[in-house]
Short mmCIF file of C-alpha atoms in Angstrom, two decimals:
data_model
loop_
_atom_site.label_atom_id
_atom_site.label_comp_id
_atom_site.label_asym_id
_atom_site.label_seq_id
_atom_site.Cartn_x
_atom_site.Cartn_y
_atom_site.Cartn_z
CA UNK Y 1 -9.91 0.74 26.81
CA UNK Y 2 -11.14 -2.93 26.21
CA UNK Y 3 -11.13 -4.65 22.98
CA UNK Y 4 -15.15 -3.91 22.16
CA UNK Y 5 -14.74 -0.10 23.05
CA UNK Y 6 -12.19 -0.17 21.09
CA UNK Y 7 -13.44 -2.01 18.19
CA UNK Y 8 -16.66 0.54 18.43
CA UNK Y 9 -14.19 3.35 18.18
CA UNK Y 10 -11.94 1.84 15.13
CA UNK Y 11 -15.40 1.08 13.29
CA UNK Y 12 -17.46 4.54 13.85
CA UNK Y 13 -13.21 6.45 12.46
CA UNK Y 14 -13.04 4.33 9.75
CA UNK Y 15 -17.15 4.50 8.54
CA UNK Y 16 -16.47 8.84 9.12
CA UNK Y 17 -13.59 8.48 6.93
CA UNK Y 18 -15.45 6.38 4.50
CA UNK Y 19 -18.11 9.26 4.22
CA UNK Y 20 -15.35 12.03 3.69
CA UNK Y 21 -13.59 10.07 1.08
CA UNK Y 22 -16.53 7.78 -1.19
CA UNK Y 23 -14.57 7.56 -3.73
CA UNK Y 24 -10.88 6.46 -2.22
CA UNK Y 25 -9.13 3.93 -3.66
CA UNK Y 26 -5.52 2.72 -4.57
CA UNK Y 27 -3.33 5.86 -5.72
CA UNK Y 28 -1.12 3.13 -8.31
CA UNK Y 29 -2.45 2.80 -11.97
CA UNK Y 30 -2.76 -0.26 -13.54
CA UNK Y 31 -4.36 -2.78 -15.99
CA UNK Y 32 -3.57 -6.19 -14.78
CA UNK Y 33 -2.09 -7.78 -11.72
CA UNK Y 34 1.28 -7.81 -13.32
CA UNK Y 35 1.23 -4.44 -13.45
CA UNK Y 36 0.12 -3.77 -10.05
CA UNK Y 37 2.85 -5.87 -8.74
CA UNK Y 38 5.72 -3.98 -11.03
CA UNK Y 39 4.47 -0.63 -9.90
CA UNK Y 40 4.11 -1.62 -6.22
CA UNK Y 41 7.66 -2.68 -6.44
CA UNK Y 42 9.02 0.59 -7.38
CA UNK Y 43 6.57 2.45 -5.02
CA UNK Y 44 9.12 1.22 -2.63
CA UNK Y 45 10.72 5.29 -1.02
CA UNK Y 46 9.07 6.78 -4.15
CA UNK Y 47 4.99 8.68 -4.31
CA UNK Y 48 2.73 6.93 -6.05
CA UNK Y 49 2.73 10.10 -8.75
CA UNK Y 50 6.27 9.30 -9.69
CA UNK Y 51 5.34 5.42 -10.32
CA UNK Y 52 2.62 6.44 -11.97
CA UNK Y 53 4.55 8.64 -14.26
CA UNK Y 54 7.20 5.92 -15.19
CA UNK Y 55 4.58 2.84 -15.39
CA UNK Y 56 2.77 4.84 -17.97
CA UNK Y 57 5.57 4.46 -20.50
CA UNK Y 58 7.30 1.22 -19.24
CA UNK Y 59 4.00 -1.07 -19.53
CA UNK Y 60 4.18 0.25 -23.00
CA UNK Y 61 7.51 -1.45 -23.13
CA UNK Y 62 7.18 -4.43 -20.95
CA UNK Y 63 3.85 -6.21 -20.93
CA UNK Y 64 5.22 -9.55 -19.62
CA UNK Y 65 7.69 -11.35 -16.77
CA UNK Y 66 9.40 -12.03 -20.09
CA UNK Y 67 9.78 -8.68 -21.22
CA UNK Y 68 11.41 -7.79 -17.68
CA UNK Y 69 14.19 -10.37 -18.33
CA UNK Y 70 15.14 -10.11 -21.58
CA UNK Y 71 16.37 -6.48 -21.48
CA UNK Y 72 20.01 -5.68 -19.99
CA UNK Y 73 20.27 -4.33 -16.28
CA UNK Y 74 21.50 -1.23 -17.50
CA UNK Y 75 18.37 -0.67 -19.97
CA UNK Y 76 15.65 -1.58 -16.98
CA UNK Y 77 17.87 0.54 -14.81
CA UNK Y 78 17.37 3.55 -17.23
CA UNK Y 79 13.80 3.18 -17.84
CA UNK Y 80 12.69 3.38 -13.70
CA UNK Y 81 15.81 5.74 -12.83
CA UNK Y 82 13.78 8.30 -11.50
CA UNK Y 83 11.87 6.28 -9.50
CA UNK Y 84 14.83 5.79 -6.90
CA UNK Y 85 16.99 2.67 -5.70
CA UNK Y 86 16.91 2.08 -9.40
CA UNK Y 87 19.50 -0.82 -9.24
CA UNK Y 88 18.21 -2.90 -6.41
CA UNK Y 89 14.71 -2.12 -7.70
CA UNK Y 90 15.86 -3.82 -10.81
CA UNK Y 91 17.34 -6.86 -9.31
CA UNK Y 92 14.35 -7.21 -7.42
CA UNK Y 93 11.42 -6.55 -10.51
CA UNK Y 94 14.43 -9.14 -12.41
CA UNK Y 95 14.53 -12.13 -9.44
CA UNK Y 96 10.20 -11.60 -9.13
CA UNK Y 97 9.45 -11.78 -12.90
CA UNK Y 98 12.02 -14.92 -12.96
CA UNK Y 99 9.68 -16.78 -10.59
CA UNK Y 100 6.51 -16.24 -11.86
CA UNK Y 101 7.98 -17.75 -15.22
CA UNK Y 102 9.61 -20.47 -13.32
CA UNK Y 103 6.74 -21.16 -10.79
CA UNK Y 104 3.46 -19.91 -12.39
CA UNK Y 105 3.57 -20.09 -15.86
CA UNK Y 106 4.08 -15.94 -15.68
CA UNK Y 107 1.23 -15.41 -14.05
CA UNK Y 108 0.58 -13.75 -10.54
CA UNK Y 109 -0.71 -15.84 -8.07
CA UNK Y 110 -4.03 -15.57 -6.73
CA UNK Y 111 -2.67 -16.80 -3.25
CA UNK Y 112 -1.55 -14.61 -0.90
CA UNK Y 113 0.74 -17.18 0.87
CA UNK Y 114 1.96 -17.56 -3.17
CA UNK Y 115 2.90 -13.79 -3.38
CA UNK Y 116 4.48 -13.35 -0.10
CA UNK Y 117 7.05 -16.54 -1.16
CA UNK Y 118 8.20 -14.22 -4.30
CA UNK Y 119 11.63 -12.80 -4.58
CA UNK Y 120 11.48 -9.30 -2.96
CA UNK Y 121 7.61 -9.37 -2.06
CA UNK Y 122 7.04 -8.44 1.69
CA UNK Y 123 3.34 -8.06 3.15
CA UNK Y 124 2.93 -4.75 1.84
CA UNK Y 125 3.33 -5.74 -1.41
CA UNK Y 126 1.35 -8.81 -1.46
CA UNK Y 127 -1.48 -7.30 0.59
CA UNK Y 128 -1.58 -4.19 -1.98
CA UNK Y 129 -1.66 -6.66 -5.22
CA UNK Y 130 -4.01 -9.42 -2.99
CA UNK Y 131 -6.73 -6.99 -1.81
CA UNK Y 132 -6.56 -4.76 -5.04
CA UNK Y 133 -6.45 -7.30 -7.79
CA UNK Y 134 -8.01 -10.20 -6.69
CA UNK Y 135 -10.40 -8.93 -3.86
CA UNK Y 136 -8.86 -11.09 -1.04
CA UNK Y 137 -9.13 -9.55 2.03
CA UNK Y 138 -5.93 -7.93 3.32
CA UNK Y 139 -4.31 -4.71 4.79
CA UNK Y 140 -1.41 -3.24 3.39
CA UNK Y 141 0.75 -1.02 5.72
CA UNK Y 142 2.37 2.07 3.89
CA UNK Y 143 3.82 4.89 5.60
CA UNK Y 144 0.51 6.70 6.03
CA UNK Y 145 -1.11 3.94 7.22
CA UNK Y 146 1.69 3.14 10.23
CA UNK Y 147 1.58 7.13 10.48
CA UNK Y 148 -1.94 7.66 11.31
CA UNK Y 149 -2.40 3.99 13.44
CA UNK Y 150 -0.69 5.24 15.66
CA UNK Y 151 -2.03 8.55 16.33
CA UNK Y 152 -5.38 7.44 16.17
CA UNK Y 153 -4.34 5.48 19.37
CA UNK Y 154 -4.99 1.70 17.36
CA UNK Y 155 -1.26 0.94 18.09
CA UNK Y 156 1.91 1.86 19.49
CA UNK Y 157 4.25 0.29 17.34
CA UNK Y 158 5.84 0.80 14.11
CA UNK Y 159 6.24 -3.04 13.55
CA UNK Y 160 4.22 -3.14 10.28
CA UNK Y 161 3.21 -6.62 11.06
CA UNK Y 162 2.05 -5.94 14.35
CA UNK Y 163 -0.15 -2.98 12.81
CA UNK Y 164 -1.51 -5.05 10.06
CA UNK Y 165 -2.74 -7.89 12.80
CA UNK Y 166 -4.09 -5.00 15.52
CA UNK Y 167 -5.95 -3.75 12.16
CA UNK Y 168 -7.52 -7.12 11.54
CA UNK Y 169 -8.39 -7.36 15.06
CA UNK Y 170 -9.83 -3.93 15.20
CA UNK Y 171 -12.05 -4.15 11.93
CA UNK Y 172 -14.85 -6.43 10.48
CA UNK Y 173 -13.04 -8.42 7.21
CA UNK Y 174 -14.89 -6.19 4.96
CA UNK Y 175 -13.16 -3.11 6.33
CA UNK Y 176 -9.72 -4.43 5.13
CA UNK Y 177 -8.83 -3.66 1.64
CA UNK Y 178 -10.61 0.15 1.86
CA UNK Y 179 -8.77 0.70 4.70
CA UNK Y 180 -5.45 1.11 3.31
CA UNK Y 181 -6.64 3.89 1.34
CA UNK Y 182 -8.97 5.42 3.63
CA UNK Y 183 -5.80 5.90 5.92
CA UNK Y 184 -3.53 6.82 2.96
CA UNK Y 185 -6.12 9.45 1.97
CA UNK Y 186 -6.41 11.36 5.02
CA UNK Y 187 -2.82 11.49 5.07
CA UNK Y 188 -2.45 13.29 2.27
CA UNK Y 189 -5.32 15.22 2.87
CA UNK Y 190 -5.39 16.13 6.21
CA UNK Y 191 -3.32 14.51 8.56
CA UNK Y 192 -0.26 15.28 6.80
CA UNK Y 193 3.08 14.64 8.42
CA UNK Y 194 4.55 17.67 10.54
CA UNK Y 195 1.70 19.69 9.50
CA UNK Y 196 -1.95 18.25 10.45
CA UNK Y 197 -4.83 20.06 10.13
CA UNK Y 198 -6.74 18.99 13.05
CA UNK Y 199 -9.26 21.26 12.84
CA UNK Y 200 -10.79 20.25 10.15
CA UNK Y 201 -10.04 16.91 10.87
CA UNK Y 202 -13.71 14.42 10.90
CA UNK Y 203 -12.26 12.02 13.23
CA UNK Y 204 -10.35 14.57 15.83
CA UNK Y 205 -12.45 13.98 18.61
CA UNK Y 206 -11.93 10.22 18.15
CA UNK Y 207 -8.54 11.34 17.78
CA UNK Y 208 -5.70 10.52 21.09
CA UNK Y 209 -3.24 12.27 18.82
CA UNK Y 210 -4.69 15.20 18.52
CA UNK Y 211 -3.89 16.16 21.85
CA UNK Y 212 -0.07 15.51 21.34
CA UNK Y 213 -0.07 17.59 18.16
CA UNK Y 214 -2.10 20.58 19.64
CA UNK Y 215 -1.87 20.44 23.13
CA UNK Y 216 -5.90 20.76 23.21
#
């Protein structure tokens, strides 16, 4: 299929998903950048209903990089225990919130080549806290969102880079930030891992996966 074809196809899936779902948007709570940034951190192997659960108290707690670095390991550790990966995720919340004090007078950048250059921030992360914060336009690629890429036939990689870039290819700029979530939604709707439900899926005739789930 050429590029246009499939930029025709990528557009008409995501514009069907986007009249299933009006009202999808990012599954993290928050109040601030900071806080998205904290929370997207600990989302790291952990739902979003988990972080959610634990940011509720700790931004009670900890309102600033500050606040991060003036507690003991072993007190951060407790607080975001059940979020998983507890101690690297506190050496990693620890090293972030020390930069932004050291580098941007505690506050998160605006910059998305800014983000990705802090201490345990990936593309993910600075896509989710970019697009979601500060309205710049990026993709961020979670599990669902490498998941259902590549059964919808966009790619055929798990490279979350490479999906990210195919994404941007695929879909006009304004696309970007909703369609993290769009993607994200379905998956936890209806395309759910081991267990679609195609037929009731709105983009399954758009679908190449399909056929390797169903047979049909």
């Amino acid at each position: 299929m050429n590029d246009n074809k499939e930029k025709v196809r990528a557009k008409k899936i995501f514009d069907l998903l986007q009249e299933e779902y009006p009202d999808a948007k990012i599954a993290l709570d928050f109040s601030n950048p900071f806080q998205l940034l904290i929370a997207t951190i600990l989302s790291a192997q952990c739902t979003d209903q988990r972080v959610n659960l634990v940011t509720k108290e700790l931004f009670k707690k900890y309102k600033s990089p500050k606040d991060f670095l003036i507690v003991s390991d072993e007190e951060l550790e407790k607080d975001i225990f059940s979020t998983g990966f507890y101690k690297q995720k506190t050496k990693s919340i620890k090293a972030c919130c020390q930069a932004l004090i050291e580098n941007h007078n505690s506050k998160v950048p605006s910059d998305f080549d800014e983000l990705v250059k802090l201490p345990s921030v990936g593309r993910k992360t600075a896509s989710v806290v970019a697009g979601n914060t500060f309205g710049i336009p990026a993709i961020a690629v979670d599990t669902h969102v490498k998941r259902l890429s590549n059964l919808l036939g966009f790619v055929d990689t798990d490279n979350p880079d490479k999906i990210e870039m195919r994404l941007k290819e695929l879909l006009p700029k304004e696309y970007w930030i909703l369609s993290s979530h769009l993607l994200a939604t379905h998956g936890r709707k209806v395309c759910i891992a081991n267990r679609p439900k195609c037929e009731i899926c709105i983009v399954a005739k758009y679908c190449p996966g399909k056929k390797l789930i169903s047979g049909k």
